Coordinates of C-alpha atoms in Angstrom, one line a residue:
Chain A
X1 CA -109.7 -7.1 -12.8
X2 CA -108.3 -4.3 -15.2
X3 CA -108.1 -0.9 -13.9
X4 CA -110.8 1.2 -15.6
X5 CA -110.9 4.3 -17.7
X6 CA -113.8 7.0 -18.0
X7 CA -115.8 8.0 -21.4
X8 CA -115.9 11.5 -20.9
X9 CA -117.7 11.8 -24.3
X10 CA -119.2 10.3 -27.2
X11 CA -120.5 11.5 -30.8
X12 CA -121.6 10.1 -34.0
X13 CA -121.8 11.6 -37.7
X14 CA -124.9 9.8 -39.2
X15 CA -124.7 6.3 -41.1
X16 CA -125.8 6.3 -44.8
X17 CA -124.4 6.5 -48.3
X18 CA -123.2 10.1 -48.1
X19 CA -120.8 10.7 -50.7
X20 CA -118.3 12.5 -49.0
X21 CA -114.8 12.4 -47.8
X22 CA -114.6 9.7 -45.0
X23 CA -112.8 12.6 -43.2
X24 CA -115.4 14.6 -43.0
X25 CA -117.3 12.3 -40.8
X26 CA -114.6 11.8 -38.7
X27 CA -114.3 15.1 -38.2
X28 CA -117.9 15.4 -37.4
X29 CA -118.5 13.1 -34.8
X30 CA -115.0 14.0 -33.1
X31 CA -116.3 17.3 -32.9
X32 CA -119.6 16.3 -31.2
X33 CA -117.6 13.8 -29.1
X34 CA -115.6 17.1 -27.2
X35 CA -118.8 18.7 -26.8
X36 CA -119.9 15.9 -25.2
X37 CA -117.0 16.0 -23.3
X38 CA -117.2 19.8 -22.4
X39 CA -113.4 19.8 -23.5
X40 CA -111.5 21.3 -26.1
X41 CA -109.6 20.0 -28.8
X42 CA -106.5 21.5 -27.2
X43 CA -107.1 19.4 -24.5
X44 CA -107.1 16.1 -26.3
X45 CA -103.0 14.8 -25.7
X46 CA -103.3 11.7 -27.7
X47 CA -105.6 10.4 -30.6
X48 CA -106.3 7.0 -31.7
X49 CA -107.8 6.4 -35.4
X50 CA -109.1 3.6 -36.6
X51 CA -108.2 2.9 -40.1
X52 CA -110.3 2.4 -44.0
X53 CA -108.8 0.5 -46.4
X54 CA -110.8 2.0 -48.8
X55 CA -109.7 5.4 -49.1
X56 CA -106.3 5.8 -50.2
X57 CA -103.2 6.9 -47.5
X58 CA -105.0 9.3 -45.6
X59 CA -107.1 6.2 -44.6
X60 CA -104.0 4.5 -43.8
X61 CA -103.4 7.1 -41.3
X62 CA -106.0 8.0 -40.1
X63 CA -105.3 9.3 -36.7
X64 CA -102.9 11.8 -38.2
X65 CA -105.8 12.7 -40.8
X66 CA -108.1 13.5 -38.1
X67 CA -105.7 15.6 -36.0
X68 CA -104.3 17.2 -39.1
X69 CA -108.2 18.2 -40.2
X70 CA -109.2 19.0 -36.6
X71 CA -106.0 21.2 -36.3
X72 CA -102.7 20.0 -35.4
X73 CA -102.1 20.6 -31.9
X74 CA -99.3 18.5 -31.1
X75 CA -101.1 15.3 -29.8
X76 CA -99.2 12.0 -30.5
X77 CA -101.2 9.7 -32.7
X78 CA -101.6 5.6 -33.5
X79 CA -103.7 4.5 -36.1
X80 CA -105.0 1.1 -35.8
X81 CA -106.7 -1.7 -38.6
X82 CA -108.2 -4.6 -37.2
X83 CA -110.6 -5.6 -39.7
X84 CA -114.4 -5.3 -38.4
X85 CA -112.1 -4.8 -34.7
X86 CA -110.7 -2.0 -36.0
X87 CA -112.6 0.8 -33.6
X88 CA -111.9 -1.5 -30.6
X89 CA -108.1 -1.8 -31.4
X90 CA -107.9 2.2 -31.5
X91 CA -109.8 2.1 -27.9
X92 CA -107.2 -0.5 -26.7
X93 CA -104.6 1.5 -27.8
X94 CA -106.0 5.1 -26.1
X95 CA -106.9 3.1 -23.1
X96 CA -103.2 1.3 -22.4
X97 CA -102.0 5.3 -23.6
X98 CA -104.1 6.3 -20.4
X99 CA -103.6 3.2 -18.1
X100 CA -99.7 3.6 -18.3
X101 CA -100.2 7.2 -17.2
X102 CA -98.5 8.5 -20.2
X103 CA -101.7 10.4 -21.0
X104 CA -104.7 11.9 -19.2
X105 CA -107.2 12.8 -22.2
X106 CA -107.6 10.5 -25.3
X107 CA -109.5 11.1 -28.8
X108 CA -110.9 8.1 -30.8
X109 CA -111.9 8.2 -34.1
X110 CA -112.4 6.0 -36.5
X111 CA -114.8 7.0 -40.3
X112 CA -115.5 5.1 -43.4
X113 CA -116.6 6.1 -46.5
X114 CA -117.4 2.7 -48.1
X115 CA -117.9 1.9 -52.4
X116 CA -121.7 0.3 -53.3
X117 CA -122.0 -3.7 -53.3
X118 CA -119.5 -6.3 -52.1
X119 CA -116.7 -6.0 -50.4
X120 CA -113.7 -6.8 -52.8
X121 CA -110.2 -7.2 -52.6
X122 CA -107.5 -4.8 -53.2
X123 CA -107.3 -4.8 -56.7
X124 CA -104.2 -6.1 -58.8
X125 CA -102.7 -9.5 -59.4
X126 CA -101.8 -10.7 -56.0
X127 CA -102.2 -14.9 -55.8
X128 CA -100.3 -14.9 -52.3
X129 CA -103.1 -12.9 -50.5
X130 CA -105.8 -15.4 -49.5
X131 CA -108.3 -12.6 -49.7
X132 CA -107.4 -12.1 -53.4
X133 CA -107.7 -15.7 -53.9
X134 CA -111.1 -16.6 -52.5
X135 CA -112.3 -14.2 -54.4
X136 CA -110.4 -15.3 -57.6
X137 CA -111.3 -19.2 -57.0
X138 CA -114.1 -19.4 -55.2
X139 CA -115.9 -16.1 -55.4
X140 CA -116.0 -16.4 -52.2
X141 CA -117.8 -13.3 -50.8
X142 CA -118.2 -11.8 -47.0
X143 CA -122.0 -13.4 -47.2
X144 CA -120.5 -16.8 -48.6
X145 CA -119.5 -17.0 -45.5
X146 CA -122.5 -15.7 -43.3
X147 CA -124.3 -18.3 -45.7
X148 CA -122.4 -21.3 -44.2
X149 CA -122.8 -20.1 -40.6
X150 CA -126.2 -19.6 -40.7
X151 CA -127.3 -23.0 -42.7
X152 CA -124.9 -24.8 -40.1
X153 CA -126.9 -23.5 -37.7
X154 CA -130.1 -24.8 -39.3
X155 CA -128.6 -27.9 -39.6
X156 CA -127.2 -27.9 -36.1
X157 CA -130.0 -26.8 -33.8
X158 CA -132.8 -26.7 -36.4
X159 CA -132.9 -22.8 -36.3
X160 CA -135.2 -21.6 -39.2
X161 CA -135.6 -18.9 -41.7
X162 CA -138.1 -17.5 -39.8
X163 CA -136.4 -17.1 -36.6
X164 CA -133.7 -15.3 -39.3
X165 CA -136.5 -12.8 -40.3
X166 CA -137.5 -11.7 -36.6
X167 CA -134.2 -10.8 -35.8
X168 CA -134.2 -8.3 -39.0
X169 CA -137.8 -7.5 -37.6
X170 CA -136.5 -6.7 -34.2
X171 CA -133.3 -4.5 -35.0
X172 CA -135.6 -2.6 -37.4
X173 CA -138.4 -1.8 -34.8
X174 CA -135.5 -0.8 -32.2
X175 CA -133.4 1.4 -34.9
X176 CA -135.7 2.9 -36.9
X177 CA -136.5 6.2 -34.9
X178 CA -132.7 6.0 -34.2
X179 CA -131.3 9.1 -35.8
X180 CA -128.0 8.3 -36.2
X181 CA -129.6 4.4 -38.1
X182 CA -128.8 4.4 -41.9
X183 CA -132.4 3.0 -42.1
X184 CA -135.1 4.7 -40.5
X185 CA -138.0 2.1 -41.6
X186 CA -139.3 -0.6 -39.7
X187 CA -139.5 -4.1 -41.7
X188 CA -141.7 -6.9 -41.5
X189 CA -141.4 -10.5 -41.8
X190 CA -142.9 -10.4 -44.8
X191 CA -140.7 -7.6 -46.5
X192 CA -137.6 -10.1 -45.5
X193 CA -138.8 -13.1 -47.6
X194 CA -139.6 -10.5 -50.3
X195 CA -136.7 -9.7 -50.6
X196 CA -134.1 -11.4 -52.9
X197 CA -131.8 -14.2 -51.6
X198 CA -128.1 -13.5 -51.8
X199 CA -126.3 -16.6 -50.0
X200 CA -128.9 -19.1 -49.0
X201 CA -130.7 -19.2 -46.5
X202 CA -130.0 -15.2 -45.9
X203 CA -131.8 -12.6 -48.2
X204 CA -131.1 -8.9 -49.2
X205 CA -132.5 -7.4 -46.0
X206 CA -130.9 -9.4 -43.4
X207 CA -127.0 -9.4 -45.0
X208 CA -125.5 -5.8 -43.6
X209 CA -124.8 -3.2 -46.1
X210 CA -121.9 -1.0 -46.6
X211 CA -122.1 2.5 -45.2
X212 CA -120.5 5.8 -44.6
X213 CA -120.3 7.1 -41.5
X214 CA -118.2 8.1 -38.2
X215 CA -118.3 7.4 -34.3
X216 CA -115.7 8.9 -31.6
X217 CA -115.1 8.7 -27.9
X218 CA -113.3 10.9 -25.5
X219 CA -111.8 8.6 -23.0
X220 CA -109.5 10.0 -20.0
X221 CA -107.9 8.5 -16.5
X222 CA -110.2 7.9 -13.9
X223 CA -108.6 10.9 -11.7
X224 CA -108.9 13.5 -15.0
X225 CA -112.4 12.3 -15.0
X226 CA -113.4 12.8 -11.1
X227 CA -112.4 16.7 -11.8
X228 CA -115.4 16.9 -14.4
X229 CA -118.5 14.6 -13.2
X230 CA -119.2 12.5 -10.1
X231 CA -120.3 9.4 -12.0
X232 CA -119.0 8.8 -15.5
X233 CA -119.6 5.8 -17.6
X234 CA -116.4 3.7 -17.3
X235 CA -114.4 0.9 -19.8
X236 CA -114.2 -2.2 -17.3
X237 CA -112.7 -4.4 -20.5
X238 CA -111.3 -4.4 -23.7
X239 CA -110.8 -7.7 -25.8
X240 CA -108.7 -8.2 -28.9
X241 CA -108.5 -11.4 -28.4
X242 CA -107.1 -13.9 -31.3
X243 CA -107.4 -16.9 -32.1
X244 CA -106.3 -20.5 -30.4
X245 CA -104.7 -23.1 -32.7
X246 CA -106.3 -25.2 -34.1
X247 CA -109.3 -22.7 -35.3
X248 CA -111.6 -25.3 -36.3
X249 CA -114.4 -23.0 -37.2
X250 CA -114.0 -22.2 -41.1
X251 CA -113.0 -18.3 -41.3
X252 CA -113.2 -15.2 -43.7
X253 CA -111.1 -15.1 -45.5
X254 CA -110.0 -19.0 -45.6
X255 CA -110.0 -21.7 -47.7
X256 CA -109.6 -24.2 -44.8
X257 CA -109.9 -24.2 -41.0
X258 CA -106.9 -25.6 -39.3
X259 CA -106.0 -28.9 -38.9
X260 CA -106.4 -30.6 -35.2
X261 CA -104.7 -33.4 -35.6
X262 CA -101.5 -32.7 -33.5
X263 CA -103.3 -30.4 -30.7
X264 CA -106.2 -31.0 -29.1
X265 CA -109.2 -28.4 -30.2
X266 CA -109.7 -25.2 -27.6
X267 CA -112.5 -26.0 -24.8
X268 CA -113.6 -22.3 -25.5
X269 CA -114.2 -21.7 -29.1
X270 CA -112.8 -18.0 -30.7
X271 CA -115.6 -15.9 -30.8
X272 CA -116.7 -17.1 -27.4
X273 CA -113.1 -16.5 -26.2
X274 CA -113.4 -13.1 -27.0
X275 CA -116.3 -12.1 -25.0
X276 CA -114.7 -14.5 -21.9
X277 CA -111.0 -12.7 -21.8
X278 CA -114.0 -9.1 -21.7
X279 CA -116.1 -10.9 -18.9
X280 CA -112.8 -11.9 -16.7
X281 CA -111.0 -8.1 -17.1
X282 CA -114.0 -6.9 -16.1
X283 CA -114.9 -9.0 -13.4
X284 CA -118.3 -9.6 -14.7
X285 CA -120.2 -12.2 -16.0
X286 CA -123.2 -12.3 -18.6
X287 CA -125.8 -12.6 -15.8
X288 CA -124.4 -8.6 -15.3
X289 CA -125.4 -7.2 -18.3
X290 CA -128.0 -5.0 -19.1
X291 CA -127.6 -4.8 -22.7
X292 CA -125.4 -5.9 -25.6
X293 CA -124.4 -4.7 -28.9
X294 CA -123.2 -7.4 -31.2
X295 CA -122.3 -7.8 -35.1
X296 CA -124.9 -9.0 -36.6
X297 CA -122.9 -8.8 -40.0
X298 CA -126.1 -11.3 -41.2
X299 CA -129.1 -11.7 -38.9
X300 CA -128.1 -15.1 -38.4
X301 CA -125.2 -14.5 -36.7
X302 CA -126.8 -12.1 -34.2
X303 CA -127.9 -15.6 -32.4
X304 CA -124.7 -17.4 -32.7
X305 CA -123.4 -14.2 -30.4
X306 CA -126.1 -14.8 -27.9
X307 CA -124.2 -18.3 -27.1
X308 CA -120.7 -16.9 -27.7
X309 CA -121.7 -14.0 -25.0
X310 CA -123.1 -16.9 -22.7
X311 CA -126.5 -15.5 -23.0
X312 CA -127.7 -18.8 -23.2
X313 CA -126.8 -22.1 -24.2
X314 CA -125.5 -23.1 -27.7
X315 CA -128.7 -23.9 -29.4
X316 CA -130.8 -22.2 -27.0
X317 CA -130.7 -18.5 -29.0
X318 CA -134.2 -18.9 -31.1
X319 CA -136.4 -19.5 -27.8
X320 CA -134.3 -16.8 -26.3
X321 CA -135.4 -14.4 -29.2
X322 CA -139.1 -15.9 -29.8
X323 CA -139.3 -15.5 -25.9
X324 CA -138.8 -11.6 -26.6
X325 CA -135.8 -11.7 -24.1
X326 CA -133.5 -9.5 -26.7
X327 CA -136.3 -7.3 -27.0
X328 CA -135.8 -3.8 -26.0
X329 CA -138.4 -4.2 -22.5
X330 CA -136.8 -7.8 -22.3
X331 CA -134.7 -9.4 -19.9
X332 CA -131.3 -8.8 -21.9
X333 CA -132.1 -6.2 -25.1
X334 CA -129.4 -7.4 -27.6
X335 CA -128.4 -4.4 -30.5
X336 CA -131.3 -1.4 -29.2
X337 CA -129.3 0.6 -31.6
X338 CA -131.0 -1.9 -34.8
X339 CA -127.4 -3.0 -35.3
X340 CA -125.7 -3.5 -38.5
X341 CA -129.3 -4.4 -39.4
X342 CA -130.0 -0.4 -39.1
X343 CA -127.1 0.4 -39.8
X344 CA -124.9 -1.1 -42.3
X345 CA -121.1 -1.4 -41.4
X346 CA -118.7 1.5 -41.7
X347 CA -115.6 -0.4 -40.8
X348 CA -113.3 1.6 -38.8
X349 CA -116.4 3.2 -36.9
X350 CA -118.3 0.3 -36.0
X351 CA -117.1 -1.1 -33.1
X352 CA -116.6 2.9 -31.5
X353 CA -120.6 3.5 -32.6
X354 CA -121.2 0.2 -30.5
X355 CA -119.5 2.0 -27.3
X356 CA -121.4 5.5 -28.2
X357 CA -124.8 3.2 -28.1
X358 CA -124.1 1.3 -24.6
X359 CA -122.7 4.6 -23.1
X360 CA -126.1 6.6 -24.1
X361 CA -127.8 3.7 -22.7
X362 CA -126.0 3.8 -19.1
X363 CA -125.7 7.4 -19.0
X364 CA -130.0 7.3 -19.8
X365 CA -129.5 9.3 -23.2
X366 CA -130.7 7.0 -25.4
X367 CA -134.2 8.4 -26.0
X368 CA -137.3 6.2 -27.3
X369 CA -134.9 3.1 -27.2
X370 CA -133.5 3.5 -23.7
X371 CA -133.0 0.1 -21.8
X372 CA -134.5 1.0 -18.5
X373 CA -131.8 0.7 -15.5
X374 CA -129.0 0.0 -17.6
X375 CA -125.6 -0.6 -15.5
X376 CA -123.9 -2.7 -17.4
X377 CA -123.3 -2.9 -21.6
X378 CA -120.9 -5.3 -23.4
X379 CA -120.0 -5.4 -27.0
X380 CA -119.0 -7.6 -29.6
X381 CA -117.8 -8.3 -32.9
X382 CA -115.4 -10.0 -35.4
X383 CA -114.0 -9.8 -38.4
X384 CA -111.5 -11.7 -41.2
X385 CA -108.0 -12.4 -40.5
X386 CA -108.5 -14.1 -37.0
X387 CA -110.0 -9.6 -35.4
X388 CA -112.1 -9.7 -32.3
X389 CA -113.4 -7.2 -29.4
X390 CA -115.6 -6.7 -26.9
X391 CA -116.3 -3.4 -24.8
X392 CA -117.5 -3.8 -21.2
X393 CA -118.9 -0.7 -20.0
X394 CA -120.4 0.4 -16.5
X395 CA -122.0 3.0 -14.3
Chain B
X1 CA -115.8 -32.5 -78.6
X2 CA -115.0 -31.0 -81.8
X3 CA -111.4 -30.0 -83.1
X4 CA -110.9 -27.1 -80.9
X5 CA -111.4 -27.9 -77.4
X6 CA -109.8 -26.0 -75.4
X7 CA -106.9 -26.9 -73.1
X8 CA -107.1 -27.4 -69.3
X9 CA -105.5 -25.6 -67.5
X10 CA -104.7 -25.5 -63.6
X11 CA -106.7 -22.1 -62.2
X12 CA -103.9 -22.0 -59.9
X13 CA -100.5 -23.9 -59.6
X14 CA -99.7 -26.4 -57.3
X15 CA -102.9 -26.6 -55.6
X16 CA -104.4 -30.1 -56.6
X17 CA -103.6 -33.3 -58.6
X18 CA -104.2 -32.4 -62.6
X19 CA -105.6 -35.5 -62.7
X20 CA -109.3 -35.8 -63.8
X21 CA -109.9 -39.6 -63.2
X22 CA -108.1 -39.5 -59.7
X23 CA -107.9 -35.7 -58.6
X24 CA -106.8 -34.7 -55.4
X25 CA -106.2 -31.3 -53.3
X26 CA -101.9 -31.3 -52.5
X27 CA -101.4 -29.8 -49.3
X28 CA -98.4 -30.0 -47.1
X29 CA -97.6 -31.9 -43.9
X30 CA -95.4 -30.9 -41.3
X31 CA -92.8 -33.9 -40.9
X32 CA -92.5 -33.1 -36.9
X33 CA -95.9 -32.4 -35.4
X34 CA -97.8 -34.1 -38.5
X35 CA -100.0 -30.8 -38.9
X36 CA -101.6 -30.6 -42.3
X37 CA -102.3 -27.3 -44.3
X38 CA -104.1 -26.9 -46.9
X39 CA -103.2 -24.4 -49.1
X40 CA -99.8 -25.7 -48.4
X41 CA -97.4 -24.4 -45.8
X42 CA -94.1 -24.6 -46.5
X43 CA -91.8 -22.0 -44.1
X44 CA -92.6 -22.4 -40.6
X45 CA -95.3 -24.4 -38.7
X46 CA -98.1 -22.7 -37.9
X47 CA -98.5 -25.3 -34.3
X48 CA -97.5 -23.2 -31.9
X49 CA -95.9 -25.8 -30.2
X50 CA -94.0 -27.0 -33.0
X51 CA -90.8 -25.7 -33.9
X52 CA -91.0 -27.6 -37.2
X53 CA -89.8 -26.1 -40.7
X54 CA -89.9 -29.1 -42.8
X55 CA -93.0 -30.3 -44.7
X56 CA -93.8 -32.8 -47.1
X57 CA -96.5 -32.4 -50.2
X58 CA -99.4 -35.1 -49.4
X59 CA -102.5 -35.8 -51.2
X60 CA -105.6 -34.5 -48.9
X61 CA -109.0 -37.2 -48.6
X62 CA -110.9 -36.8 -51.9
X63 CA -113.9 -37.8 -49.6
X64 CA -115.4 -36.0 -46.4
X65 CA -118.9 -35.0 -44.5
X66 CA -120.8 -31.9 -45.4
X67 CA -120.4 -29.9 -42.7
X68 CA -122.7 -26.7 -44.4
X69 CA -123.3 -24.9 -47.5
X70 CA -124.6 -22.1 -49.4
X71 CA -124.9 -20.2 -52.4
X72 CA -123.8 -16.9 -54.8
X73 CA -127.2 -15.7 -56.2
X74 CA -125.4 -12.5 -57.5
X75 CA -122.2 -12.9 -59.6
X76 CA -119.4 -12.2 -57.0
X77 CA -116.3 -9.2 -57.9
X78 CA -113.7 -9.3 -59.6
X79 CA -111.1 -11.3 -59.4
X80 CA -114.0 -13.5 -59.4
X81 CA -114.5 -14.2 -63.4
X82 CA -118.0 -14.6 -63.6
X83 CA -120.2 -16.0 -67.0
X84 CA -122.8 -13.6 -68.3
X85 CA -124.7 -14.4 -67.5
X86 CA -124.4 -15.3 -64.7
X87 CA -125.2 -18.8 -63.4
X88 CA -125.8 -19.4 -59.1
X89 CA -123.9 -21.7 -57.6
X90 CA -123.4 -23.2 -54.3
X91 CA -120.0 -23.7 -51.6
X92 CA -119.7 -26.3 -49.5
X93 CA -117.8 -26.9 -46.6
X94 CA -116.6 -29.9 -46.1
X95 CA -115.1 -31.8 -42.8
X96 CA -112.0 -34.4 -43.8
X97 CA -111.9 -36.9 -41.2
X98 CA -108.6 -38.1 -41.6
X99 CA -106.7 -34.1 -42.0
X100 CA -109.0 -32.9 -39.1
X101 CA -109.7 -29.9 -41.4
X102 CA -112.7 -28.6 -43.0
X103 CA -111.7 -27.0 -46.8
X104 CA -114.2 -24.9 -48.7
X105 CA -115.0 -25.6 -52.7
X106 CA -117.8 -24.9 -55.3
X107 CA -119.9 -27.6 -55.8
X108 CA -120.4 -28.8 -59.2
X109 CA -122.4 -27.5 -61.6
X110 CA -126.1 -28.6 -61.5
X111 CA -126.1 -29.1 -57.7
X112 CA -128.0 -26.5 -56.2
X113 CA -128.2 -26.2 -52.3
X114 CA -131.9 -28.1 -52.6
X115 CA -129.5 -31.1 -52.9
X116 CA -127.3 -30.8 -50.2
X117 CA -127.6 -31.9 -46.7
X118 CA -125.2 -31.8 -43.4
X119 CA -123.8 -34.8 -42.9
X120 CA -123.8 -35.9 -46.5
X121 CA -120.3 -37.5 -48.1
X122 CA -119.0 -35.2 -50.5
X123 CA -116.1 -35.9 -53.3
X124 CA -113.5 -34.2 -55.0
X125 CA -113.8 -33.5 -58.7
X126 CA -112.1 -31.3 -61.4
X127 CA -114.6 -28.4 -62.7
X128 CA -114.3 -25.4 -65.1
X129 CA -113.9 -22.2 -62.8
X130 CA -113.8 -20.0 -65.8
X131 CA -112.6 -20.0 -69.5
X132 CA -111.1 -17.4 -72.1
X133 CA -110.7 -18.3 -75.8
X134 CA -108.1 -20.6 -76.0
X135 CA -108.3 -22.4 -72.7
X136 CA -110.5 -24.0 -69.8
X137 CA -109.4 -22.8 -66.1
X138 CA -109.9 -25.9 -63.7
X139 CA -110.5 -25.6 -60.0
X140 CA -111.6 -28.4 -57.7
X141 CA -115.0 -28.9 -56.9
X142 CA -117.1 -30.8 -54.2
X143 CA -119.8 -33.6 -55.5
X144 CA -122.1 -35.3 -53.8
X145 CA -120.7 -39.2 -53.2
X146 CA -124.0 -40.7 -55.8

């Protein structure tokens, strides 16, 4: 089991399609994140930022742009880019900063402010970057992609559009009071098949958006933390996981999956790897948890995580779901936040929003959508270029 | 066809056989542990247990299973040159039995996903990706074996 480190504090600048500098946001739910904390920014020795590709150096830098904004005080920084793992990645980094006793107080931060439509490339001419090239040759897009995982699934297990729709349904009638949510509305199944198909079998309203927004942490060493509060919410895992050759499971942003002809194919398939390497740090299992957060980048793909977190068996996700099991009032809520569903993603602040939610939730903070009892929260996601993470957190 | 058709021309270098009676994607092989890539590899073997640096251009199976599918209902960004307007069309995912490998493509035009099925054996052809004035840009394509 990994030694454990204590979220002293959380805070989240609102998702939407703001218009501002992704700074700002950062900025914002830093801010609230110390007064969470009850500390001061002088008091923060080391800040992790999660980068944005999307806005130009300071993006690149971000940890630096946060503490420069917020005031420099002399804290060493890391900035961190994992993809859709990016947030995670900058809670790794605070957490082995803390876990090596080189710090006691840590800052993570991570804010996008993200352009309208599809995700493109970075612009130019640049035929040896496969993400320039599936765009260029394929027009390949992120839902191309959530297309072919989500018709595989039909075709696999005989999952329908329907059980597509009532996960939209769900996330929307958890999120939508949710005031933090990008989309404060509740959807029905109806609305979803109204609404125009992008990458067959998903539609508009269950393919996640792009949106601006901000999420930070406080994190600090167990003994920092016993000085402030008897019983703070703790990090029992983090997994970055990559990865095992051969990836036989097609991949953002590939053109192939690799070949297994000269090794024999992992008996634990990637994304389930990455929730596996979280359950054994944390010396938990998924009959522990009392709710997850997981990427539902499509709705589709919020059931293939249900298997890949050992909820249930592959196949076994749509009873799970029609059963109301990953309801909030069910046996294992899944994504009482609405998700990305509610959401939209906000790259470099996703995967820190996804602690804020399971901390409120253990802590008994998360209002109308609170998961009674919660002791344990895990979560989950992945993105191109071979990213993963998972949280575990717990009372 | 009259007098001014256009040339075809490769989309990209390299990447498959010219050949429009007997095309083929050209990956590589690595000549120690016998891993194929497609696109081609040809620095260090990605195996981690091979130590290999020596790879040989092979011809990939024209044929293979369907292993899913789906579609572009909007016209994707550039560098993506789409028509306008714009014209759906589907991606398929096809599993190579010999390479081990599953390899992405557009599936020709006039398929839609109606047609497709897992499980269904699928074919390489040549297509038009896009075209300027003076030329045709070819890409490879997945067909449905008729």
């Amino acid at each position: 089991m990994a030694d454990e480190v204590a979220v002293l504090g959380v805070g989240m600048h609102p998702w939407g399609k703001w218009g501002r500098n992704f700074v700002e946001y950062g900025v914002a739910a830093a801010r609230d994140a110390l007064a969470d904390a009850g500390l001061e920014w002088s008091d923060v020795q080391f800040v992790a930022g999660g980068d944005t590709m999307r806005n130009g150096y300071p993006g690149y830098v971000a940890a630096a742009t946060f503490a420069q904004a917020l005031g420099w005080n002399g804290a060493q920084v890391a900035s961190a880019y994992g993809a859709c793992a990016t947030g995670a990645q900058a809670v790794a980094t605070a957490r082995a900063q803390i876990l090596a006793g080189l710090c006691d107080v840590a800052l993570v931060v991570g804010a996008d402010a993200a352009p309208k439509g599809f995700f493109a490339p970075t612009g130019g001419d640049r035929p040896d970057d496969p993400d320039w090239l599936r765009f260029h040759l394929l027009g390949a897009t992120n839902p191309i992609y959530f297309g072919l995982y989500a018709r595989r699934r039909m075709e696999a297990f005989g999952a329908t559009e329907l059980d597509f729709a009532k996960v939209k349904v769900k996330n929307s009638q958890h999120g939508y009071t949710n005031p933090n949510a990008r989309y404060k509305k509740t959807f029905t199944i109806d609305d979803v098949f109204a609404s125009p198909m992008v990458s067959d079998p998903l539609r508009l309203l269950q393919i996640c958006a792009t949106s601006d927004g901000g999420a930070a942490i406080v994190l600090s060493s167990m003994e920092y933390a016993r000085k402030r509060t008897t019983d703070p919410v703790r990090v029992a895992a983090v997994s970055t996981v990559t990865p095992q050759f051969p990836q036989t499971i097609i991949e953002m942003p590939n053109f192939s999956t690799d070949s297994a002809v000269s090794e024999p194919i992992p008996d634990t398939p990637f994304k389930d790897s990455i929730a596996q390497v979280a359950y054994e740090q944390a010396g938990l299992g998924p009959e522990d948890l009392s709710l997850a957060e997981v990427y539902d980048l499509s709705s589709a793909l919020e059931l293939d995580w249900y298997e890949n977190i050992g909820l249930c068996n592959p196949g076994d996700a749509e009873k799970l779901l029609n059963d109301g099991d990953t309801t909030i009032g069910g046996r294992i809520p899944v994504n009482p936040s609405g998700g990305l569903g509610c959401f939209g993603e906000a790259v470099p602040a996703q995967a820190i929003a996804q602690v804020c939610e399971v901390t409120w939730h253990l802590r008994g903070d998360a209002g109308d959508r609170q998961v009674e009892g919660a002791n344990v929260g895990l979560t989950i996601n992945q993105g191109l270029f071979g990213h993963g993470s998972s949280v575990i957190l717990k009372k | 066809m009259s007098d001014d058709a256009k040339t075809r021309t490769p989309a990209i270098e390299g990447w498959f056989r010219m050949d429009e009676a007997d095309p083929a994607l050209l990956g590589t092989r690595c000549t120690r542990c016998k891993t194929y890539y497609f696109p081609k590899e040809s620095s260090f073997c990605r195996n981690p247990r091979c130590s290999g640096s020596e790879f040989e251009e092979v011809p990939l199976s024209r044929r293979g299973k369907l292993w899913s599918f789906t579609n572009n209902c909007y016209a994707p960004p550039l560098p993506y040159v789409a028509p306008d307007p714009f014209e759906p069309y589907a991606i398929a995912a096809v599993e190579l039995a010999e390479e081990q490998m599953v390899v992405l493509g557009q599936v020709v035009k006039g398929v839609g996903v109606e047609d497709l099925k897992a499980g269904m054996e699928m074919e390489l052809v040549l297509g038009t990706l896009y075209e300027d004035d003076d030329k045709e840009y070819v890409v490879w394509n997945w067909r449905p074996v008729a």
